[in-house]
Coordinates of N, CA and C in Angstrom, one line a residue:
Chain A
D1 N 3.5 -6.8 12.5 CA 2.3 -7.6 12.2 C 1.1 -6.8 12.8
A2 N 0.1 -6.4 12.0 CA -1.0 -5.6 12.4 C -2.2 -6.5 12.6
G3 N -2.1 -7.8 12.6 CA -3.2 -8.7 12.9 C -4.3 -8.7 11.8
I4 N -3.9 -8.6 10.5 CA -4.8 -8.5 9.4 C -4.8 -9.8 8.6
T5 N -5.9 -10.4 8.4 CA -6.0 -11.6 7.6 C -7.0 -11.3 6.5
Q6 N -6.8 -12.0 5.3 CA -7.7 -11.8 4.2 C -8.1 -13.2 3.7
S7 N -9.3 -13.3 3.3 CA -9.8 -14.6 2.7 C -10.8 -14.4 1.6
P8 N -10.7 -15.2 0.6 CA -9.7 -16.3 0.4 C -8.4 -15.6 0.0
R9 N -7.3 -16.4 -0.1 CA -6.0 -15.8 -0.6 C -5.9 -15.9 -2.1
H10 N -6.6 -16.9 -2.6 CA -6.7 -17.1 -4.1 C -8.1 -17.4 -4.5
K11 N -8.5 -16.9 -5.6 CA -9.8 -17.2 -6.1 C -9.9 -17.1 -7.7
V12 N -10.5 -18.1 -8.3 CA -10.7 -18.1 -9.7 C -12.3 -18.1 -9.9
T13 N -12.8 -17.2 -10.7 CA -14.2 -17.1 -10.9 C -14.5 -16.8 -12.3
E14 N -15.8 -16.9 -12.7 CA -16.2 -16.6 -14.1 C -16.9 -15.2 -14.2
T15 N -16.7 -14.6 -15.3 CA -17.4 -13.3 -15.6 C -18.9 -13.4 -15.3
G16 N -19.3 -12.4 -14.6 CA -20.8 -12.3 -14.2 C -21.1 -12.8 -12.9
T17 N -20.2 -13.5 -12.2 CA -20.6 -14.1 -10.9 C -20.2 -13.1 -9.8
P18 N -21.0 -13.1 -8.7 CA -20.6 -12.3 -7.6 C -19.5 -12.9 -6.8
V19 N -18.6 -12.0 -6.2 CA -17.5 -12.4 -5.4 C -17.4 -11.5 -4.2
T20 N -17.2 -12.1 -3.0 CA -16.9 -11.4 -1.8 C -15.6 -11.7 -1.2
L21 N -14.8 -10.7 -0.9 CA -13.5 -10.9 -0.3 C -13.7 -10.3 1.1
R22 N -13.0 -11.0 2.1 CA -13.1 -10.6 3.5 C -11.8 -10.2 4.0
C23 N -11.8 -9.1 4.8 CA -10.7 -8.6 5.6 C -11.1 -8.6 7.0
H24 N -10.2 -9.2 7.8 CA -10.4 -9.4 9.3 C -9.3 -8.8 10.0
Q25 N -9.5 -8.0 11.1 CA -8.5 -7.4 11.9 C -8.8 -7.7 13.4
T26 N -7.7 -7.8 14.1 CA -7.9 -8.2 15.5 C -7.6 -7.1 16.5
E27 N -7.2 -5.9 16.0 CA -6.7 -4.8 16.9 C -7.7 -3.7 17.1
N28 N -8.9 -3.9 16.6 CA -10.0 -2.9 16.8 C -9.7 -1.5 16.2
H29 N -9.0 -1.5 15.0 CA -8.7 -0.2 14.4 C -10.0 0.4 13.7
R30 N -10.1 1.7 13.8 CA -11.3 2.3 13.2 C -11.3 2.4 11.7
Y31 N -10.1 2.7 11.1 CA -10.1 2.9 9.7 C -9.6 1.6 9.0
M32 N -10.3 1.3 7.9 CA -9.9 0.1 7.1 C -10.0 0.5 5.6
Y33 N -9.2 -0.1 4.8 CA -9.1 0.2 3.4 C -9.1 -1.0 2.5
W34 N -9.6 -0.9 1.3 CA -9.4 -1.9 0.2 C -8.7 -1.2 -1.0
Y35 N -7.6 -1.9 -1.4 CA -6.8 -1.4 -2.6 C -6.8 -2.6 -3.6
R36 N -6.5 -2.2 -4.8 CA -6.1 -3.2 -5.8 C -4.8 -2.8 -6.4
Q37 N -4.0 -3.8 -6.7 CA -2.7 -3.6 -7.3 C -2.5 -4.2 -8.7
D38 N -2.2 -3.4 -9.6 CA -2.1 -3.8 -11.0 C -0.8 -3.3 -11.6
P39 N -0.1 -4.1 -12.5 CA 1.1 -3.6 -13.1 C 0.9 -2.3 -13.8
G40 N 1.8 -1.3 -13.6 CA 1.7 0.0 -14.2 C 0.8 1.0 -13.6
H41 N 0.1 0.5 -12.5 CA -0.8 1.4 -11.8 C -0.5 1.5 -10.3
G42 N 0.3 0.7 -9.8 CA 0.6 0.7 -8.4 C -0.6 0.3 -7.6
L43 N -0.8 0.8 -6.4 CA -1.9 0.5 -5.5 C -2.9 1.6 -5.6
R44 N -4.2 1.2 -5.9 CA -5.2 2.2 -6.0 C -6.3 1.9 -5.0
L45 N -6.9 3.0 -4.4 CA -7.9 2.8 -3.4 C -9.3 2.6 -4.0
I46 N -9.9 1.5 -3.5 CA -11.2 1.2 -4.0 C -12.3 1.8 -3.1
H47 N -12.3 1.4 -1.9 CA -13.2 1.9 -0.8 C -12.5 2.0 0.5
Y48 N -13.0 2.8 1.4 CA -12.5 2.7 2.7 C -13.6 2.9 3.8
S49 N -13.3 2.6 5.0 CA -14.3 2.7 6.1 C -13.7 3.5 7.3
Y50 N -14.5 4.3 7.9 CA -14.1 5.1 9.0 C -14.9 4.7 10.3
G51 N -15.6 3.5 10.2 CA -16.3 3.0 11.3 C -17.4 2.0 10.9
V52 N -18.0 1.4 11.9 CA -19.1 0.5 11.5 C -20.2 1.2 10.7
K53 N -20.5 0.6 9.6 CA -21.5 1.2 8.7 C -21.1 2.5 8.0
D54 N -19.9 3.0 8.3 CA -19.5 4.2 7.6 C -18.4 3.9 6.6
T55 N -18.8 4.1 5.3 CA -17.8 3.8 4.2 C -17.9 4.9 3.2
D56 N -16.8 5.0 2.4 CA -16.8 6.0 1.3 C -16.0 5.4 0.1
K57 N -16.2 6.1 -1.0 CA -15.6 5.6 -2.2 C -14.1 6.1 -2.4
G58 N -13.3 5.2 -3.0 CA -12.0 5.7 -3.4 C -12.0 6.0 -4.9
E59 N -10.8 6.0 -5.4 CA -10.6 6.4 -6.8 C -11.1 5.4 -7.9
V60 N -11.2 4.1 -7.5 CA -11.6 3.1 -8.5 C -12.7 2.3 -8.0
S61 N -13.8 2.9 -7.5 CA -14.9 2.2 -6.8 C -16.0 1.6 -7.8
D62 N -16.0 2.0 -9.0 CA -17.0 1.4 -9.9 C -17.0 -0.1 -10.0
G63 N -18.1 -0.8 -9.8 CA -18.2 -2.2 -9.9 C -17.9 -2.9 -8.6
Y64 N -17.7 -2.1 -7.5 CA -17.4 -2.7 -6.2 C -18.3 -2.1 -5.2
S65 N -18.6 -2.9 -4.2 CA -19.4 -2.3 -3.0 C -18.7 -2.9 -1.7
V66 N -18.9 -2.3 -0.6 CA -18.3 -2.7 0.6 C -19.3 -2.7 1.7
S67 N -19.0 -3.4 2.8 CA -19.9 -3.4 4.0 C -19.0 -3.6 5.2
R68 N -19.4 -3.0 6.3 CA -18.7 -3.1 7.6 C -19.8 -3.1 8.7
S69 N -20.2 -4.3 9.0 CA -21.2 -4.5 10.1 C -20.6 -4.7 11.4
K70 N -19.3 -5.0 11.5 CA -18.5 -5.2 12.7 C -17.2 -4.5 12.6
T71 N -16.6 -4.0 13.6 CA -15.3 -3.3 13.6 C -14.3 -4.2 12.9
E72 N -14.3 -5.4 13.2 CA -13.2 -6.3 12.8 C -13.3 -6.8 11.4
D73 N -14.4 -6.6 10.7 CA -14.6 -7.2 9.4 C -15.0 -6.1 8.4
F74 N -14.3 -6.2 7.2 CA -14.5 -5.2 6.1 C -14.6 -6.1 4.9
L75 N -15.8 -6.1 4.2 CA -16.1 -7.0 3.1 C -16.1 -6.2 1.8
L76 N -15.5 -6.7 0.8 CA -15.5 -6.1 -0.5 C -16.2 -7.1 -1.5
T77 N -17.2 -6.5 -2.2 CA -18.0 -7.4 -3.1 C -17.9 -6.9 -4.5
L78 N -17.7 -7.8 -5.4 CA -17.8 -7.5 -6.8 C -19.2 -8.1 -7.2
E79 N -20.1 -7.2 -7.5 CA -21.5 -7.6 -7.8 C -21.6 -8.6 -8.9
S80 N -20.8 -8.3 -10.0 CA -20.8 -9.1 -11.2 C -19.4 -9.0 -11.8
A81 N -18.6 -9.9 -11.5 CA -17.2 -9.8 -11.8 C -16.9 -9.7 -13.3
T82 N -16.0 -8.9 -13.6 CA -15.5 -8.7 -15.0 C -14.0 -9.0 -15.1
S83 N -13.5 -9.3 -16.3 CA -12.1 -9.6 -16.5 C -11.2 -8.5 -16.1
S84 N -11.7 -7.2 -16.2 CA -10.9 -6.1 -15.8 C -10.7 -6.0 -14.2
Q85 N -11.5 -6.8 -13.5 CA -11.3 -6.9 -12.1 C -10.3 -8.0 -11.6
T86 N -9.7 -8.6 -12.6 CA -8.6 -9.5 -12.3 C -7.5 -8.7 -11.7
S87 N -7.1 -9.0 -10.5 CA -6.1 -8.1 -9.8 C -5.7 -8.8 -8.5
V88 N -4.8 -8.1 -7.8 CA -4.5 -8.5 -6.4 C -5.1 -7.5 -5.5
Y89 N -5.9 -7.9 -4.5 CA -6.6 -7.0 -3.6 C -6.0 -7.0 -2.3
F90 N -5.7 -5.8 -1.7 CA -5.1 -5.7 -0.4 C -6.0 -4.9 0.5
C91 N -6.1 -5.4 1.7 CA -6.8 -4.7 2.8 C -5.7 -4.0 3.6
A92 N -6.1 -2.9 4.2 CA -5.2 -2.2 5.1 C -5.9 -1.6 6.3
I93 N -5.2 -1.4 7.4 CA -5.7 -0.7 8.5 C -4.8 0.5 8.8
A94 N -5.4 1.5 9.4 CA -4.6 2.7 9.8 C -4.3 2.6 11.3
R95 N -3.0 2.8 11.7 CA -2.6 2.8 13.1 C -1.9 4.1 13.4
G96 N -2.3 4.7 14.6 CA -1.7 5.9 15.0 C -0.2 5.8 15.3
L97 N 0.5 6.9 15.1 CA 2.0 7.0 15.4 C 2.2 7.6 16.7
A98 N 3.2 7.3 17.4 CA 3.5 7.8 18.7 C 3.6 9.4 18.7
G99 N 4.2 9.9 17.7 CA 4.4 11.3 17.6 C 3.3 12.1 16.9
G100 N 2.2 11.4 16.6 CA 1.1 12.1 15.9 C 1.0 11.5 14.5
G101 N -0.1 11.7 13.9 CA -0.3 11.1 12.5 C -0.5 9.6 12.6
E102 N -0.6 9.0 11.5 CA -0.8 7.6 11.4 C -0.2 7.0 10.2
T103 N -0.2 5.7 10.1 CA 0.3 5.0 8.9 C -0.5 3.8 8.7
Q104 N -0.4 3.2 7.5 CA -1.2 2.0 7.1 C -0.4 0.8 7.1
Y105 N -1.0 -0.3 7.5 CA -0.5 -1.6 7.5 C -1.4 -2.5 6.6
F106 N -0.7 -3.4 5.9 CA -1.4 -4.2 4.8 C -1.5 -5.6 5.2
G107 N -2.6 -6.2 4.7 CA -2.8 -7.7 4.8 C -2.0 -8.4 3.7
P108 N -2.1 -9.7 3.7 CA -1.3 -10.5 2.7 C -1.8 -10.5 1.3
G109 N -3.0 -10.0 1.1 CA -3.6 -10.0 -0.3 C -4.4 -11.1 -0.7
T110 N -5.3 -10.9 -1.7 CA -6.1 -11.9 -2.3 C -5.9 -11.8 -3.8
R111 N -5.4 -12.9 -4.5 CA -5.3 -12.9 -5.9 C -6.5 -13.4 -6.5
L112 N -7.2 -12.5 -7.4 CA -8.4 -12.9 -8.0 C -8.3 -12.9 -9.5
L113 N -8.7 -14.0 -10.1 CA -8.7 -14.2 -11.5 C -10.1 -14.4 -12.0
V114 N -10.5 -13.5 -12.9 CA -11.9 -13.6 -13.5 C -11.7 -14.0 -14.9
L115 N -12.3 -15.2 -15.2 CA -12.2 -15.8 -16.5 C -13.3 -15.4 -17.4
Chain B
T1 N -6.1 16.2 -7.1 CA -5.6 14.8 -6.9 C -4.0 14.9 -6.8
Q2 N -3.6 14.2 -5.7 CA -2.1 14.2 -5.5 C -1.5 13.1 -6.3
L3 N -0.4 13.3 -6.9 CA 0.4 12.3 -7.7 C 1.8 12.2 -7.1
L4 N 2.2 11.0 -7.1 CA 3.6 10.7 -6.7 C 4.3 10.0 -7.8
E5 N 5.4 10.6 -8.2 CA 6.2 10.0 -9.3 C 7.5 9.4 -8.7
Q6 N 7.6 8.1 -8.9 CA 8.8 7.3 -8.4 C 9.7 7.0 -9.5
S7 N 11.0 7.1 -9.2 CA 12.0 6.8 -10.1 C 13.3 6.2 -9.5
P8 N 14.0 5.4 -10.1 CA 13.6 4.8 -11.4 C 12.6 3.7 -11.2
Q9 N 12.0 3.3 -12.3 CA 10.9 2.2 -12.2 C 11.6 0.9 -12.0
F10 N 12.7 0.6 -12.6 CA 13.5 -0.6 -12.5 C 14.9 -0.3 -12.2
L11 N 15.5 -1.1 -11.4 CA 16.9 -0.9 -11.0 C 17.6 -2.3 -10.8
S12 N 18.6 -2.6 -11.5 CA 19.3 -3.9 -11.3 C 20.8 -3.5 -11.1
I13 N 21.3 -4.0 -9.9 CA 22.6 -3.6 -9.5 C 23.4 -4.8 -9.0
Q14 N 24.7 -4.7 -8.8 CA 25.5 -5.7 -8.2 C 25.5 -5.6 -6.7
E15 N 25.7 -6.7 -6.0 CA 25.8 -6.7 -4.5 C 27.0 -5.7 -4.2
G16 N 26.8 -4.9 -3.2 CA 27.8 -4.0 -2.7 C 27.6 -2.6 -3.2
E17 N 26.9 -2.4 -4.2 CA 26.7 -1.1 -4.8 C 25.7 -0.3 -3.9
N18 N 25.8 1.1 -4.1 CA 24.8 2.0 -3.5 C 23.7 2.4 -4.5
L19 N 22.6 2.8 -4.0 CA 21.5 3.2 -4.9 C 20.6 4.2 -4.2
T20 N 19.9 5.0 -5.0 CA 18.9 5.9 -4.4 C 17.7 5.8 -5.3
V21 N 16.5 5.8 -4.6 CA 15.2 5.8 -5.2 C 14.5 7.1 -4.8
Y22 N 13.9 7.7 -5.8 CA 13.3 9.1 -5.6 C 11.8 9.0 -5.7
C23 N 11.1 9.9 -4.9 CA 9.7 9.9 -4.9 C 9.3 11.4 -4.9
N24 N 8.7 11.9 -6.0 CA 8.5 13.3 -6.1 C 7.1 13.7 -6.4
S25 N 6.7 14.8 -6.0 CA 5.3 15.3 -6.2 C 5.3 16.8 -6.2
S26 N 4.2 17.4 -6.8 CA 4.0 18.8 -6.7 C 3.1 19.2 -5.6
S27 N 2.6 18.1 -4.9 CA 1.7 18.4 -3.7 C 2.5 18.2 -2.4
V28 N 2.0 18.9 -1.4 CA 2.5 18.8 -0.1 C 1.8 17.6 0.7
F29 N 2.6 16.8 1.4 CA 2.1 15.7 2.1 C 2.4 15.9 3.6
S30 N 1.4 15.5 4.5 CA 1.6 15.6 5.9 C 2.6 14.5 6.4
S31 N 2.6 13.4 5.7 CA 3.6 12.3 6.0 C 3.8 11.5 4.7
L32 N 4.9 10.8 4.8 CA 5.2 9.9 3.6 C 5.8 8.6 4.2
Q33 N 5.3 7.5 3.6 CA 5.7 6.2 4.0 C 6.4 5.5 2.9
W34 N 7.4 4.7 3.3 CA 8.1 3.8 2.4 C 7.7 2.3 2.7
Y35 N 7.4 1.5 1.7 CA 7.1 0.1 1.9 C 8.0 -0.7 1.0
R36 N 8.2 -2.0 1.4 CA 8.9 -2.9 0.6 C 7.9 -4.1 0.4
Q37 N 7.8 -4.6 -0.8 CA 6.9 -5.7 -1.1 C 7.7 -6.8 -1.8
E38 N 7.4 -8.0 -1.3 CA 8.0 -9.2 -2.0 C 6.9 -9.9 -2.8
P39 N 7.2 -10.7 -3.8 CA 6.2 -11.4 -4.6 C 5.3 -12.2 -3.7
G40 N 4.0 -12.1 -4.0 CA 3.0 -12.9 -3.3 C 2.6 -12.4 -1.9
E41 N 3.2 -11.2 -1.5 CA 2.9 -10.7 -0.1 C 2.4 -9.3 -0.2
G42 N 1.9 -8.8 0.9 CA 1.5 -7.4 1.0 C 2.7 -6.5 1.3
P43 N 2.5 -5.2 1.0 CA 3.6 -4.2 1.3 C 3.9 -4.2 2.8
V44 N 5.1 -4.1 3.2 CA 5.6 -4.1 4.6 C 6.1 -2.7 4.8
L45 N 5.7 -2.1 5.9 CA 6.1 -0.7 6.2 C 7.6 -0.7 6.6
L46 N 8.4 0.2 6.0 CA 9.8 0.4 6.4 C 9.9 1.6 7.3
V47 N 9.3 2.7 6.9 CA 9.4 3.9 7.7 C 8.3 4.9 7.4
T48 N 8.0 5.8 8.3 CA 7.1 6.9 8.1 C 7.9 8.2 8.4
V49 N 7.9 9.2 7.5 CA 8.6 10.5 7.8 C 7.5 11.5 7.8
V50 N 7.5 12.4 8.8 CA 6.5 13.4 9.0 C 6.9 14.8 9.1
T51 N 8.2 15.1 9.2 CA 8.7 16.4 9.4 C 9.6 16.8 8.2
G52 N 9.4 18.0 7.6 CA 10.2 18.4 6.5 C 11.7 18.4 6.9
G53 N 12.5 17.8 6.0 CA 13.9 17.8 6.3 C 14.3 16.6 7.1
E54 N 13.4 15.8 7.6 CA 13.7 14.7 8.4 C 14.5 13.6 7.7
V55 N 15.4 13.0 8.5 CA 16.2 11.9 8.0 C 16.1 10.8 9.0
K56 N 15.8 9.6 8.4 CA 15.7 8.4 9.3 C 16.6 7.3 8.7
K57 N 17.2 6.6 9.6 CA 18.1 5.5 9.2 C 17.6 4.2 9.7
L58 N 17.6 3.2 8.9 CA 17.2 1.8 9.3 C 18.3 0.9 8.7
K59 N 19.3 0.7 9.6 CA 20.5 -0.1 9.2 C 21.1 0.5 7.9
R60 N 21.1 -0.2 6.8 CA 21.8 0.4 5.6 C 20.8 1.3 4.8
L61 N 19.6 1.5 5.2 CA 18.7 2.3 4.5 C 18.6 3.7 5.1
T62 N 18.6 4.7 4.3 CA 18.5 6.1 4.8 C 17.3 6.7 4.0
F63 N 16.4 7.3 4.8 CA 15.2 7.9 4.2 C 15.2 9.4 4.5
Q64 N 14.9 10.2 3.5 CA 14.8 11.6 3.7 C 13.5 12.2 3.2
F65 N 13.0 13.1 4.0 CA 11.8 13.8 3.6 C 12.2 15.2 3.2
G66 N 11.8 15.7 2.0 CA 12.2 17.0 1.6 C 11.7 18.1 2.5
D67 N 12.5 19.2 2.5 CA 12.1 20.4 3.4 C 10.7 20.9 3.1
A68 N 10.3 20.9 1.9 CA 8.9 21.3 1.6 C 7.9 20.2 1.7
R69 N 8.3 19.1 2.1 CA 7.4 17.9 2.2 C 6.7 17.5 0.9
K70 N 7.4 17.7 -0.2 CA 6.9 17.3 -1.5 C 7.6 16.1 -2.1
D71 N 8.7 15.8 -1.5 CA 9.5 14.7 -2.1 C 10.3 13.9 -1.0
S72 N 10.7 12.8 -1.4 CA 11.4 11.9 -0.5 C 12.4 11.0 -1.2
S73 N 13.4 10.5 -0.5 CA 14.4 9.6 -1.2 C 14.7 8.5 -0.2
L74 N 15.1 7.4 -0.8 CA 15.5 6.2 -0.1 C 16.9 5.8 -0.6
H75 N 17.9 5.8 0.2 CA 19.2 5.5 -0.2 C 19.6 4.2 0.5
I76 N 20.1 3.2 -0.3 CA 20.6 1.9 0.3 C 22.1 1.9 0.1
T77 N 22.8 1.6 1.1 CA 24.3 1.5 1.1 C 24.6 0.0 1.1
A78 N 25.6 -0.3 0.2 CA 26.1 -1.7 0.1 C 25.0 -2.7 0.0
A79 N 24.2 -2.6 -1.1 CA 23.1 -3.4 -1.3 C 23.4 -4.9 -1.3
Q80 N 22.4 -5.6 -0.8 CA 22.6 -7.1 -0.7 C 21.4 -7.8 -1.4
P81 N 21.6 -9.0 -1.8 CA 20.5 -9.7 -2.5 C 19.2 -9.7 -1.8
G82 N 19.3 -9.7 -0.5 CA 18.1 -9.7 0.4 C 17.3 -8.4 0.3
D83 N 17.9 -7.4 -0.3 CA 17.2 -6.1 -0.5 C 16.3 -6.1 -1.7
T84 N 16.4 -7.2 -2.5 CA 15.6 -7.3 -3.7 C 14.1 -7.2 -3.4
G85 N 13.4 -6.4 -4.1 CA 12.0 -6.3 -3.9 C 11.4 -5.1 -4.6
L86 N 10.1 -4.8 -4.4 CA 9.4 -3.7 -4.9 C 9.3 -2.6 -3.8
Y87 N 9.9 -1.5 -4.0 CA 9.8 -0.4 -3.0 C 8.8 0.6 -3.5
L88 N 7.9 0.9 -2.5 CA 6.8 1.8 -2.8 C 6.8 3.0 -1.8
C89 N 6.6 4.2 -2.4 CA 6.4 5.3 -1.5 C 4.9 5.7 -1.6
A90 N 4.4 6.2 -0.5 CA 3.0 6.6 -0.4 C 2.9 7.8 0.5
G91 N 2.1 8.8 0.0 CA 1.9 10.1 0.8 C 0.5 10.2 1.3
S92 N 0.4 10.9 2.4 CA -0.8 11.2 3.1 C -1.0 12.7 3.3
V93 N -2.2 13.2 3.1 CA -2.4 14.6 3.3 C -3.1 15.0 4.6
G94 N -3.5 14.0 5.4 CA -4.2 14.2 6.6 C -3.5 13.6 7.8
T95 N -4.1 13.6 8.9 CA -3.5 13.0 10.1 C -4.3 11.9 10.7
S96 N -5.5 11.7 10.3 CA -6.4 10.7 10.8 C -7.3 10.1 9.7
G97 N -7.2 8.8 9.5 CA -8.1 8.2 8.5 C -7.8 8.7 7.1
S98 N -6.6 9.0 6.9 CA -6.2 9.6 5.6 C -6.1 8.6 4.5
R99 N -6.3 9.0 3.3 CA -6.1 8.2 2.1 C -4.7 8.3 1.6
L100 N -4.1 7.2 1.3 CA -2.7 7.2 0.8 C -2.7 7.3 -0.7
T101 N -1.8 8.1 -1.2 CA -1.5 8.2 -2.7 C -0.2 7.4 -2.9
F102 N -0.2 6.4 -3.7 CA 1.0 5.6 -3.9 C 1.8 6.0 -5.2
G103 N 3.1 5.9 -5.2 CA 3.9 5.9 -6.4 C 3.7 4.5 -7.0
E104 N 4.2 4.4 -8.3 CA 4.1 3.1 -9.0 C 5.1 2.1 -8.5
G105 N 6.1 2.5 -7.8 CA 7.1 1.5 -7.3 C 8.3 1.5 -8.1
T106 N 9.4 1.0 -7.4 CA 10.7 0.7 -8.0 C 11.0 -0.7 -7.7
Q107 N 11.2 -1.5 -8.8 CA 11.6 -2.9 -8.7 C 13.1 -3.0 -8.6
L108 N 13.6 -3.3 -7.5 CA 15.0 -3.4 -7.3 C 15.5 -4.9 -7.3
T109 N 16.5 -5.1 -8.1 CA 17.1 -6.5 -8.1 C 18.6 -6.3 -7.8
V110 N 19.0 -7.0 -6.8 CA 20.4 -7.0 -6.4 C 21.0 -8.3 -6.7
N111 N 22.0 -8.3 -7.6 CA 22.6 -9.6 -8.1 C 23.8 -9.9 -7.3
P112 N 23.9 -11.2 -6.9 CA 25.1 -11.6 -6.1 C 26.4 -11.5 -6.9

């Protein structure tokens, strides 16, 4: 358990509305990530953060923005939701390994349906 | 762009059988992780391998990292219904704050 929570866990919204998903961690990890998971595509990186106010784009960042004003919170915003953004969204943190390197731990996910 | 190809995509076997899942790439990774995911939940880390040729065992699961650090395998001995789930491999090319490249996953069903 890496102390990651996501909210909401489920959301239904309409096309064109803004949506914000929240990821909260309790272990003060520097690196945080947002992924989406879709059938046939696996997990794809949307955005990631390497510290407060430091973020960068992943491979599928179009239509999404992020913010990190505190170490513990990483927000993902869909400025104007589209049906193609219906997906399951996962937040992750990176934790160092005892022998060097690091690995990622995932939150429970948010299921988003855009009608 | 690093790509990870996972095979097979689907696997349905009987309880007690053995199986192997493969994760292959043309790219070199600094580490490779295996996750297991159940419906409605996030991926749960099973193991991380970091050294070429490394073998790690987790009860009935054996993980191997290829010598060239381009491929990995997961072998399950005497599969049980509780092993059912989506198995994902993911590779990293760095050592800090790295981005993971995921395979598409192997959906394993173990029938009683």
